[in-house]
Coordinates of C-alpha atoms in Angstrom, one line a residue:
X25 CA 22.0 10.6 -37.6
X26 CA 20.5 12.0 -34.5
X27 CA 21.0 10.1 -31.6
X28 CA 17.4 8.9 -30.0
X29 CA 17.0 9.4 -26.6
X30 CA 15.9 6.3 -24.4
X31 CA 11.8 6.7 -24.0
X32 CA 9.2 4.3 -21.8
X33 CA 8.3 0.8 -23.7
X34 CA 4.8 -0.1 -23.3
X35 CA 5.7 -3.8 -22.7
X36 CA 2.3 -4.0 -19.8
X37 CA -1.1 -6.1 -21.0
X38 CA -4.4 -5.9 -19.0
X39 CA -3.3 -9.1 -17.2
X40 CA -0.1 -7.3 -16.1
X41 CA -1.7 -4.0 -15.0
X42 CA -3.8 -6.2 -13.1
X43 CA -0.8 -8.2 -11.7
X44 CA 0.7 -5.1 -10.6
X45 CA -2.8 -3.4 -8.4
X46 CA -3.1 -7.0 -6.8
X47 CA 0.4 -7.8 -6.4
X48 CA 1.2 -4.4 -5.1
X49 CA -1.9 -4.6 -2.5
X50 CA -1.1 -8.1 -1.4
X51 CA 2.3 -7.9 1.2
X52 CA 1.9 -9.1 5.0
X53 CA -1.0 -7.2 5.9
X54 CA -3.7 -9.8 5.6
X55 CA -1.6 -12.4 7.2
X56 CA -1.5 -10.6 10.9
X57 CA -4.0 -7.5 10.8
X58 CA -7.2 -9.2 11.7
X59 CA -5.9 -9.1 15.3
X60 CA -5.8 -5.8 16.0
X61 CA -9.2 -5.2 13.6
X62 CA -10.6 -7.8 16.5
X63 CA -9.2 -5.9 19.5
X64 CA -11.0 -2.6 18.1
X65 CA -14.5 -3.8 17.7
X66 CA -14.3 -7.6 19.3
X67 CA -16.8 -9.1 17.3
X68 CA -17.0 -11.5 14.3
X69 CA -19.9 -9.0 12.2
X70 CA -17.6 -6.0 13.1
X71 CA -14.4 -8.0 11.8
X72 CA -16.1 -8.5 8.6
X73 CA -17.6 -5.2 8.3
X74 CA -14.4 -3.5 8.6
X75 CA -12.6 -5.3 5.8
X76 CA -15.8 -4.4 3.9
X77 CA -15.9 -0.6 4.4
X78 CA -12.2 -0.5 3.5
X79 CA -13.1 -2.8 0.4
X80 CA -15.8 -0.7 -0.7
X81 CA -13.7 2.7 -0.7
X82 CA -10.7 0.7 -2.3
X83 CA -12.7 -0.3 -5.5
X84 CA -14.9 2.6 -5.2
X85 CA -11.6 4.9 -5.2
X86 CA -9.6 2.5 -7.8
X87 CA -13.1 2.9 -10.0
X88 CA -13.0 6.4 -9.9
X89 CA -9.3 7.1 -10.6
X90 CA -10.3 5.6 -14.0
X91 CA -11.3 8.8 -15.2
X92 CA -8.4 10.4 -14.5
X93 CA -5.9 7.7 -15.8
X94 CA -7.9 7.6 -19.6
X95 CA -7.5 11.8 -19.3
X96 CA -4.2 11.5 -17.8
X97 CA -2.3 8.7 -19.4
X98 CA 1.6 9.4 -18.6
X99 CA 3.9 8.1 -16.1
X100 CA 3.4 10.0 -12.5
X101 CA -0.2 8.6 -11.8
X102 CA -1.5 10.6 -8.8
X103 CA 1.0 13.3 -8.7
X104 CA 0.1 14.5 -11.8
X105 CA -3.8 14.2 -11.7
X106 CA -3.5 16.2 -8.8
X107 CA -1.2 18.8 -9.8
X108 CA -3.9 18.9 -13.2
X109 CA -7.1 19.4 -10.9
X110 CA -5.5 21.8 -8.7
X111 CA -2.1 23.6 -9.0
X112 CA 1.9 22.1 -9.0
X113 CA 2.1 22.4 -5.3
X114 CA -0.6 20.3 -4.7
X115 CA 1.0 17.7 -7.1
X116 CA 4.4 18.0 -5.7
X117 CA 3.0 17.6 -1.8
X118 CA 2.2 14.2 -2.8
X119 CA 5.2 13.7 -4.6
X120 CA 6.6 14.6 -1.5
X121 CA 4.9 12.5 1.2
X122 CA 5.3 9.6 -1.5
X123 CA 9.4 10.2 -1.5
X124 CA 9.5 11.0 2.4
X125 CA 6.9 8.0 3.5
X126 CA 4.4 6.3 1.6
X127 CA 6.5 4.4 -0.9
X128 CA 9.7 3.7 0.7
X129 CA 8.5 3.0 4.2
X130 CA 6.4 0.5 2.8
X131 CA 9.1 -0.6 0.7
X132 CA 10.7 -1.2 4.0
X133 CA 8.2 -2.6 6.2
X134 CA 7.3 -4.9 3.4
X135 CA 11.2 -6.1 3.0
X136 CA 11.5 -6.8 6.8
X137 CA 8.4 -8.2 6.8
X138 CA 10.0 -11.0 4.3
X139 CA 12.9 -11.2 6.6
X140 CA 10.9 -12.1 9.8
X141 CA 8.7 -15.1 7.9
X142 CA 12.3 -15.8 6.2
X143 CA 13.2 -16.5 9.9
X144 CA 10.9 -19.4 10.3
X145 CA 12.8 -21.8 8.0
X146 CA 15.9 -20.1 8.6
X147 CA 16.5 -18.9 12.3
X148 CA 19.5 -17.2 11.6
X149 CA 18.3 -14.5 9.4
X150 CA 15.5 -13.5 12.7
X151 CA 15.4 -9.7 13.7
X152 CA 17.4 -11.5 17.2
X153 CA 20.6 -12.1 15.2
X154 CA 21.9 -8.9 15.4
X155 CA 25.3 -8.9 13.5
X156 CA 26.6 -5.6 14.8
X157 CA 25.8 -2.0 16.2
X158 CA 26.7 1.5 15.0
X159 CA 26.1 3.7 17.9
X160 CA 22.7 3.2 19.7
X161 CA 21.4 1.3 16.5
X162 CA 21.3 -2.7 16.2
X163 CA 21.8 -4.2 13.4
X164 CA 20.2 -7.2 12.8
X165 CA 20.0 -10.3 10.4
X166 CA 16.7 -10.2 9.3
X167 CA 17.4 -6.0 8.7
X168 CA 20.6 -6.6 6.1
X169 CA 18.3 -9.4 4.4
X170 CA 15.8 -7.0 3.6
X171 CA 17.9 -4.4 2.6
X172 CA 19.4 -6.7 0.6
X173 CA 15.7 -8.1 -1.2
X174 CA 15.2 -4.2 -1.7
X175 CA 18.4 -3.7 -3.5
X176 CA 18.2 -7.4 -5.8
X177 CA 14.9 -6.0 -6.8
X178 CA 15.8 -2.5 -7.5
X179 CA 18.9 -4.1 -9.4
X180 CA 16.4 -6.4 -11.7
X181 CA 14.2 -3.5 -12.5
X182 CA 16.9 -1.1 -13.4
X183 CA 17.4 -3.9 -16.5
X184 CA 14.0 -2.7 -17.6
X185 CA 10.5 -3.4 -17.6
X186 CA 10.6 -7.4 -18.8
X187 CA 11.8 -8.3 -16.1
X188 CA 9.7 -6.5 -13.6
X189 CA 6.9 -8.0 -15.4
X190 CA 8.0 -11.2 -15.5
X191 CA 8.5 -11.3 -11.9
X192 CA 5.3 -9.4 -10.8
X193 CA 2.9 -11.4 -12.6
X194 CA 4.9 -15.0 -11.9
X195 CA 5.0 -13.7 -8.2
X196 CA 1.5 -12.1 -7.8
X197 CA 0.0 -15.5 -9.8
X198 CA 1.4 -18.2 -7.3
X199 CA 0.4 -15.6 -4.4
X200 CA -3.3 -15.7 -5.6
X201 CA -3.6 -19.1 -6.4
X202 CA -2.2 -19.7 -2.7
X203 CA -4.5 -17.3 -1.0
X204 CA -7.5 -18.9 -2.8
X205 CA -5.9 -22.6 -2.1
X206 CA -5.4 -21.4 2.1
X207 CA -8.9 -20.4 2.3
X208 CA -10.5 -23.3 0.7
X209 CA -8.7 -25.7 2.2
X210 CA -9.5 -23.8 6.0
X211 CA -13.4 -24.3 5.1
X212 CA -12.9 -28.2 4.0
X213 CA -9.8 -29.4 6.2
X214 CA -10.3 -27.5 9.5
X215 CA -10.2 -29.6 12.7
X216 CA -13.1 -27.9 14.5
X217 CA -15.4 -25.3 13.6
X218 CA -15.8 -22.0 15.5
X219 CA -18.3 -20.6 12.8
X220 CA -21.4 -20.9 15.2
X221 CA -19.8 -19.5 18.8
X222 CA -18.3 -17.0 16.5
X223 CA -21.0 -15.0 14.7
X224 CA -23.3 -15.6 18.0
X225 CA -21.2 -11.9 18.7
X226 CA -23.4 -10.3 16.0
X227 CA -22.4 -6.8 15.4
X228 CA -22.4 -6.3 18.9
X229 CA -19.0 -4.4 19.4
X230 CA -17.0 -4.6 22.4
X231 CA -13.4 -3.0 22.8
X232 CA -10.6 -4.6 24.5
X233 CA -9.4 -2.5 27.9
X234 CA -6.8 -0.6 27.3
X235 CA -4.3 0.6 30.3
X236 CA -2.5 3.8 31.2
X237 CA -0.5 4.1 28.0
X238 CA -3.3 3.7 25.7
X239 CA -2.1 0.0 25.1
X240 CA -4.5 -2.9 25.0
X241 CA -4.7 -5.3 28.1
X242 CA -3.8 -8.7 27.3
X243 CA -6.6 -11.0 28.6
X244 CA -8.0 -8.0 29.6
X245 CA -11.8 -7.2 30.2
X246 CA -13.7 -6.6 27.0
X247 CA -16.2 -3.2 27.2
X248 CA -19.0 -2.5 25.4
X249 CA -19.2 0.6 23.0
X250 CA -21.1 2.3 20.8
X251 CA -21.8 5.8 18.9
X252 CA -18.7 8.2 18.5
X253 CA -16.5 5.5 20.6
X254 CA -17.8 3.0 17.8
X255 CA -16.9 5.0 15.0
X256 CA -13.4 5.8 16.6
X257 CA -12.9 1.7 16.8
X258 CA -13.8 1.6 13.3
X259 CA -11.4 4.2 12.4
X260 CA -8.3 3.2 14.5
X261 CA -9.3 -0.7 13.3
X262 CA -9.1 0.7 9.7
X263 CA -5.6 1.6 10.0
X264 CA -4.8 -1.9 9.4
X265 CA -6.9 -3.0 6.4
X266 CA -6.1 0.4 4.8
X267 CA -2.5 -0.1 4.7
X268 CA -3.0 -3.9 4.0
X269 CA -5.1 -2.6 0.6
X270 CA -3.0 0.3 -0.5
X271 CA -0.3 0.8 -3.3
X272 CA -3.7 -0.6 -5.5
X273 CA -2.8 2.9 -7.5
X274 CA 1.3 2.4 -8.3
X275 CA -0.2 0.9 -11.9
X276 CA -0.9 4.8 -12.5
X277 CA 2.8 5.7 -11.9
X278 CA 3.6 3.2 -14.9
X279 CA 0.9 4.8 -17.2
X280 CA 4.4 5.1 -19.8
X281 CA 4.7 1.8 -20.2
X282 CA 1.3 0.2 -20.5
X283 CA -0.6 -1.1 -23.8
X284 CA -3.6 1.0 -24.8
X285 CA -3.5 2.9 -20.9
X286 CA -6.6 5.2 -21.5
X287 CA -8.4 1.8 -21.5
X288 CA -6.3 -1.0 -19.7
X289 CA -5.5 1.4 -16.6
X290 CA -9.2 1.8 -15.6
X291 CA -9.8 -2.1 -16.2
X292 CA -6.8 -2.8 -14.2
X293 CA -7.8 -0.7 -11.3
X294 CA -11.2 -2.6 -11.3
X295 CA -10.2 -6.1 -11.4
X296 CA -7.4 -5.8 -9.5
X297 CA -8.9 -4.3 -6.5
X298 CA -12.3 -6.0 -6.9
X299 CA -10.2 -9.8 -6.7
X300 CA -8.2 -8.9 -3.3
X301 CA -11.4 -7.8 -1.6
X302 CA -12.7 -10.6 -2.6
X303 CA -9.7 -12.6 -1.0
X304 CA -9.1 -10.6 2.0
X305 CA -12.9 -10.9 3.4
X306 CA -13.0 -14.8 2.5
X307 CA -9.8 -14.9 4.3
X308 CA -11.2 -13.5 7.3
X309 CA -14.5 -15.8 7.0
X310 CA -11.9 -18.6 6.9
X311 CA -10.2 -17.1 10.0
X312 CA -13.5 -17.0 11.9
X313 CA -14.2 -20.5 10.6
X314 CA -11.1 -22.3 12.0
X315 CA -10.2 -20.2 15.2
X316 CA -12.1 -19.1 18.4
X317 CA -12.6 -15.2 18.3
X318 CA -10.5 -14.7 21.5
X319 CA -7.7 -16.4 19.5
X320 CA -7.8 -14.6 16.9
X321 CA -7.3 -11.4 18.9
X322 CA -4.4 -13.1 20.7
X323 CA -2.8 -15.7 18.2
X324 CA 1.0 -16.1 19.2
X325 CA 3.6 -13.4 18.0
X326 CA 0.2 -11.7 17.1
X327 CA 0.5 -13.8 13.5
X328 CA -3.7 -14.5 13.1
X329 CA -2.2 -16.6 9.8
X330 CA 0.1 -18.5 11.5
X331 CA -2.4 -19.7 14.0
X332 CA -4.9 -20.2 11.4
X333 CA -2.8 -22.5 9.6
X334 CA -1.7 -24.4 12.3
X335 CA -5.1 -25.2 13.5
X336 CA -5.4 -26.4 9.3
X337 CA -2.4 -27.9 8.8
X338 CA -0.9 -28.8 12.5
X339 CA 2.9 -28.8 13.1
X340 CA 3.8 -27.5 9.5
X341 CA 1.3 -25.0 9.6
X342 CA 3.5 -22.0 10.7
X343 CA 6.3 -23.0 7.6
X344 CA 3.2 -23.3 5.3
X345 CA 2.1 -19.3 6.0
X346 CA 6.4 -18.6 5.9
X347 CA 6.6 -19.6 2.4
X348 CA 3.3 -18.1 1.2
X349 CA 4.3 -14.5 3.1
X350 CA 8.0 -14.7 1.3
X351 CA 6.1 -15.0 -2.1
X352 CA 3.7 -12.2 -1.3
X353 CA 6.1 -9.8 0.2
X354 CA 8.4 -10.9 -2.7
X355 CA 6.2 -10.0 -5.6
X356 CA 4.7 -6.7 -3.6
X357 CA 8.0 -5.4 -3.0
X358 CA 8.9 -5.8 -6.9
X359 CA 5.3 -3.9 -7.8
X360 CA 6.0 -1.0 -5.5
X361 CA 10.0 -0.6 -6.4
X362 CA 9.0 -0.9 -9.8
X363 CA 6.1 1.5 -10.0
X364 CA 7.6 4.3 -7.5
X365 CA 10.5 5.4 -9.3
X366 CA 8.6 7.0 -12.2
X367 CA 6.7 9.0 -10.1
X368 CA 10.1 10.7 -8.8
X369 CA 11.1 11.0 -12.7
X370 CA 7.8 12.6 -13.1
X371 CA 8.5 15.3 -10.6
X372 CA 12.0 15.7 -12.2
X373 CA 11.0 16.8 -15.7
X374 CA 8.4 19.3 -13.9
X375 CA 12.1 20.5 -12.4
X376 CA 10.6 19.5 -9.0
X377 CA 13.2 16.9 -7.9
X378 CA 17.1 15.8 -8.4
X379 CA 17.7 16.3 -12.2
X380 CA 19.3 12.8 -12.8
X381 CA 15.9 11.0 -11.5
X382 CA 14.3 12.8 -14.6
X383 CA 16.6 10.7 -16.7
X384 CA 16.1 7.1 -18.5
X385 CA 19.0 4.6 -19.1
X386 CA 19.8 2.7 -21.8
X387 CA 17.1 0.2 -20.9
X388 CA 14.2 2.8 -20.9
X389 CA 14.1 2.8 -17.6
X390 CA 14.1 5.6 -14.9
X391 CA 17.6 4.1 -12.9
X392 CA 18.3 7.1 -10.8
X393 CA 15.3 7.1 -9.2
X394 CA 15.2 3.7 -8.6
X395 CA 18.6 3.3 -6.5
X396 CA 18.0 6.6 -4.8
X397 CA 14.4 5.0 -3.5
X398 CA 16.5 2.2 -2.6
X399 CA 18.6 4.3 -0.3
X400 CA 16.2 5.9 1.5
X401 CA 14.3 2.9 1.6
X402 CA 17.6 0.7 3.3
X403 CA 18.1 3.5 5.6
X404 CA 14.5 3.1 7.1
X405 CA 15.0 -0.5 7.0
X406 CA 18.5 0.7 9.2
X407 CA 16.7 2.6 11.6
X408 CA 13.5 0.3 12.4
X409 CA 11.4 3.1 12.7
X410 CA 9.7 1.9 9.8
X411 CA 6.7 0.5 12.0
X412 CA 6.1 3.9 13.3
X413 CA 5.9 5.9 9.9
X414 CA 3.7 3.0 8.7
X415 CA 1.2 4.6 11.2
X416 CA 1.5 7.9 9.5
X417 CA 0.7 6.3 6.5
X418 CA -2.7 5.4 6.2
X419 CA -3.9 9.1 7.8
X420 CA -1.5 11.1 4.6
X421 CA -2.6 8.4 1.9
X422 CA -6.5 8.4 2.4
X423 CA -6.2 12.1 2.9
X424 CA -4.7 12.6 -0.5
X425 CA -7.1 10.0 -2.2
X426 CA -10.3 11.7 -0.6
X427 CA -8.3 15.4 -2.5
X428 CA -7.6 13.6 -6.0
X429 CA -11.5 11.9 -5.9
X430 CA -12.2 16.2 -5.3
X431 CA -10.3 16.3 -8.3
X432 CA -12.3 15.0 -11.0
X433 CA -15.1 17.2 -10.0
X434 CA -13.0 19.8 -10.4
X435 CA -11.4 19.0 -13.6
X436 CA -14.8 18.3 -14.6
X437 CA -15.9 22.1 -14.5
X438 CA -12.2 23.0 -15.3
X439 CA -11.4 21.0 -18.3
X440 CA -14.5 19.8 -19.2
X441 CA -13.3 19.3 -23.2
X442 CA -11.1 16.6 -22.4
X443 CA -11.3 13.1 -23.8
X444 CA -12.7 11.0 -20.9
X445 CA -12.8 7.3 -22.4
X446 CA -14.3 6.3 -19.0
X447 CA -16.1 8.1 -16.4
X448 CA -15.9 7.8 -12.6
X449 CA -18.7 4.7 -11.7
X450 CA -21.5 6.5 -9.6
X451 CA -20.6 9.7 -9.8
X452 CA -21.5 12.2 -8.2
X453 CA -22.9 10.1 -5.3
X454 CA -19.8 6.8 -4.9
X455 CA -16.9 9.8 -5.2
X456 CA -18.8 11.5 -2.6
X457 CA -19.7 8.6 -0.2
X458 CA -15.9 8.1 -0.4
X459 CA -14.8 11.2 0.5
X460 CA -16.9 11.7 3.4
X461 CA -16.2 8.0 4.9
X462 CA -12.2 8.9 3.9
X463 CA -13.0 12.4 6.0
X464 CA -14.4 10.7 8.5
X465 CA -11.7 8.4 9.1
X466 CA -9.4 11.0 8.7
X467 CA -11.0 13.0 11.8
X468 CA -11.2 10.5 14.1
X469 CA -7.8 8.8 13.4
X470 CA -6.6 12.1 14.8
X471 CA -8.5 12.0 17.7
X472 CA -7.5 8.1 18.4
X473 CA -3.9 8.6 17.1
X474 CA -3.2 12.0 17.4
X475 CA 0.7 11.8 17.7
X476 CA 0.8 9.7 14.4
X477 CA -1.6 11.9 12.2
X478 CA -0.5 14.7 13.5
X479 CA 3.4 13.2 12.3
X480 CA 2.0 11.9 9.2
X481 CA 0.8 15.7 8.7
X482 CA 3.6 17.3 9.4
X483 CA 5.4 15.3 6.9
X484 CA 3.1 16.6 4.2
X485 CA 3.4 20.2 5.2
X486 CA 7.4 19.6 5.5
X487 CA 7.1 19.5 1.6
X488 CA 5.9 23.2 1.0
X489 CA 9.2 25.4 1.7
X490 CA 10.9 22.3 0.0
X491 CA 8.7 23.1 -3.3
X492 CA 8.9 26.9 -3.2
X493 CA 13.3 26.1 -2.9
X494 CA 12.6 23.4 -5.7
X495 CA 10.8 26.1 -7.2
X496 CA 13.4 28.7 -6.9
X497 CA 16.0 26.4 -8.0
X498 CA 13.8 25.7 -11.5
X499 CA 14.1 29.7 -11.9
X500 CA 17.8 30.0 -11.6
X501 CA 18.3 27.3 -14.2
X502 CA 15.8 28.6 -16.6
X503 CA 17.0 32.1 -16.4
X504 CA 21.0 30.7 -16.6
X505 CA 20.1 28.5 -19.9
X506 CA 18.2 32.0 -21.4
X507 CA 21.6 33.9 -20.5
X508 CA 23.7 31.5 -22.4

C-alpha cells in the first residue's frame, strides 16, 4: 500500500475559531496602554474614542476578510489572499514582515510580558535578576522564563492541534470570564468614583509636554491641541490599541484545520473581534470610573491595571491583575505560536521559504516551522529589542491590512466567478472607510514616529531581493528535478 502522507485535521468548531481571534487579541495590551492613549489626547471622551476608532476598523477589517477566507479556505490566511489579489511578491512581502517582525516579536513581547507580571508573585523571575551576560547583553530571569513559556508552548503544539485547542479555548475562556468579572466588579466595588471629574474633560484634547527628546514630561504642563496636531495624537495614541487588538486574523493561517472554514472563518472573525471591543472599551469606562484621569496617565510602573485594581481590591489588587495577565499572555502566546507556523509552511510549498517548514509530522502538524519561529522568537526575547520592533509593528501590519481590504476589490473584477459564500459587510463604502482611516494613520505615524515606520518599512522592503533569491533558488530546483 501506498504510504499516506501526514495532511491538516480539521479538529477547530465555531467556538474554537472564535477562541483563537479573541485569545490571540487579548495579551498585555489592555492592561497598561490606556496610559499612553491618555498622554496623547488627555481627555476621558478622547480615551474612549480611540479605543473606538481602532474597534471599528478591527471588526470592520475582520468583517471584510470574510470574503476572502470563504474564497480562500487553505492554511496561509493573509499571505495567500494577497498573493491571489495581486501577484507572489506581494504575498511573500507579508510572509516576510510576518517571519522577520509581526509574529515573533510579538511572540516575544507577549512571553516577557508573562515574565514581568510572573515577577509579582515570584520576585525572583523579575527582568532585575539577571543570571548572566554574554558580551554587552544581560541576561535576565524574567528573559529565560519567557523563552522558556515560548518553547513549552511550541513543544505542546508540535503534538498536534488537540492540544492547542484545548489550551486556547480553556485559556482564552477563564481570560474572558475574568475581564468581564474585573470590570463589573470596578463599577459595583469601587471605593470612590471619578466618573463625574472625569468626563467633565469632554472631548476637549490636551497633550502632555513633551521635552527635548520627544519624551513626555512627567507632571508636566498639559497643552491644548487641535486639527493636524489632533489627528497626529490620534495616530501616535493608536499605536497602542492597534497592537493590543491585532493577531484578530491568525484564525486565517489555520484555515486547514477548521470545520466547515468557508462558513466558520467569517463567523469567527465577527464574534471574536466584536466581544474584545466590547471588553476593551468597558474596560476603559471601568478605568475612568475608579481612577482620577491624571492617574491614569501616571499609574506606577505605568501599569493603568494594576492601579485600577488596587484602587478595587486594595493591597491584593496588584497580584489580582498578575494572575489575570499570566492567563492572558498564556493563552495569547499559544494562539499566535499555533496559528503562525502554517503561514511559513504556506510560503514553503509555494518554494518561497526553507523546504522542511513546508513539511507536516506525524501529528499533522507543520513542526519545522514551529521550532524555527521559536528560535527567532527566543533570540528577540535574548536581545530585548523586542519593545522597539513592536513599534514597527502596528505602522507594517495596518499597512498590509488597508492592501489585502484593496484586495477584494480587486479580486472582485479579477475573479469575479469565484464562490463567495459571504461578502465583505458594507462594501464598497466600510472597506473604504477603513482604508482611508488605516492611510491616514499610516501617514501621520510617519510623521510622529518617523524612525520606527520608516524601520518598520525597511523591513518590508528587506523582503524583495530575498524573494527574487527565493525565487531563483525555486528555478534551480525545478530545472535540476526536470534534468533528472
Amino acid at each position: 500500500m501506498a504510504e499516506t502522507k501526514p495532511a491538516f485535521k480539521p479538529s477547530l468548531g465555531l467556538i474554537d475559531a472564535t477562541m483563537v481571534v479573541a485569545g490571540s487579541m487579548i495579551g498585555s495590551g489592555i492592561f497598561i496602554v490606556s496610559t499612553d492613549i491618555t498622554r496623547y489626547t488627555g481627555s476621558a471622551g478622547w480615551l474612549i474614542m480611540v479605543w473606538l476608532i481602532t474597534g471599528f476598523m478591527t471588526i470592520t477589517a475582520a468583517v471584510s476578510y470574510g470574503e476572502l477566507s470563504g474564497m480562500f479556505p487553505k492554511a496561509g490566511g493573509q499571505y495567500v489572499y494577497l498573493k491571489e489579489a495581486f501577484n507572489p511578491l506581494a504575498g511573500f512581502l507579508y510572509g516576510w514582515s510576518f517571519f522577520a517582525v509581526i509574529q515573533t516579536a510579538t511572540i516575544a513581547a507577549v512571553a516577557v510580558a508573562f515574565s514581568r507580571f510572573t515577577a509579582y508573585l515570584i520576585p525572583e523571575l523579575g527582568e532585575k535578576n539577571i543570571l548572566f551576560t554574554l558580551g554587552k547583553l544581560k541576561v535576565s530571569a524574567a528573559q529565560l522564563l519567557g523563552i522558556a513559556l515560548i518553547a513549552f508552548l511550541t513543544y505542546t503544539n508540535t503534538k498536534g492541534i488537540k492540544g492547542g485547542k484545548i489550551i486556547q479555548t480553556t485559556f482564552t475562556t477563564v481570560k474572558l470570564f475574568s475581564l468581564f468579572g474585573l470590570i463589573i466588579l470596578g463599577f459595583l466595588l469601587a471605593k470612590h468614583s471619578f466618573w463625574d471629574e472625569n468626563w467633565q474633560t469632554g472631548l476637549n484634547a490636551v497633550q502632555l509636554e513633551k521635552d527635548a527628546d520627544g519624551g513626555f514630561v512627567t507632571n508636566g504642563n498639559w497643552l491644548p491641541i487641535g486639527g493636524t496636531a489632533l489627528i497626529g495624537a490620534i495616530a501616535a495614541a493608536m499605536v497602542g490599541s492597534i497592537f493590543s487588538s491585532d493577531s484578530w486574523n491568525n484564525v486565517t493561517f489555520i484555515a486547514g484545520e477548521i470545520k466547515n472554514p468557508k462558513r466558520n472563518i467569517g463567523l469567527s472573525l465577527f464574534l471574536g473581534t466584536l466581544i474584545v471591543t466590547v471588553i476593551y472599551v468597558t474596560t476603559n469606562l471601568m478605568y475612568l470610573h475608579v481612577l482620577p484621569l491624571n492617574e491614569i496617565a501616571f499609574p506606577e510602573g505605568d501599569r493603568v491595571a494594576v492601579a485600577a485594581s488596587t484602587s478595587i481590591f486594595g493591597d491584593i489588587g496588584a497580584r489580582v491583575i498578575a494572575v489575570m495577565i499570566m492567563i492572558s499572555t498564556f493563552g495569547c502566546n499559544n494562539g499566535l505560536i499555533l496559528a503562525g507556523a502554517r503561514v511559513y509552511y504556506t510560503m514553503a510549498k509555494d518554494g518561497l521559504f526553507f523546504k522542511k517548514t513546508g513539511t507536516l509530522n506525524k501529528n499533522s502538524v507543520p513542526e519545522y516551522a514551529l521550532w524555527l519561529q521559536c528560535i527567532v522568537a527566543s533570540l528577540l526575547c535574548l536581545s530585548g529589542g523586542y519593545g522597539d520592533l513592536l513599534d514597527m509593528i502596528s505602522f507594517v501590519v495596518v499597512m498590509f491590512y488597508a492592501l489585502t481590504i484593496i484586495g477584494i476589490a480587486v479580486l472582485r473584477k479579477k475573479r469575479p466567478d469565484i464562490e463567495r459564500p459571504y461578502k465583505a459587510f458594507g462594501y464598497p463604502v466600510l472597506p473604504a472607510i477603513y482604508v482611508l482611516l488605516a492611510l491616514t494613520f499610516c501617514v501621520f505615524l510617519i510623521i510622529m514616529k518617523p524612525a520606527y515606520a520608516g524601520a518598520g518599512l525597511a523591513i518590508v522592503l528587506v523582503g524583495i531581493p530575498l524573494y527574487y533569491i527565493a525565487l531563483s533558488n525555486k528555478k534551480k530546483e525545478v530545472a535540476e528535478q526536470q534534468v533528472a
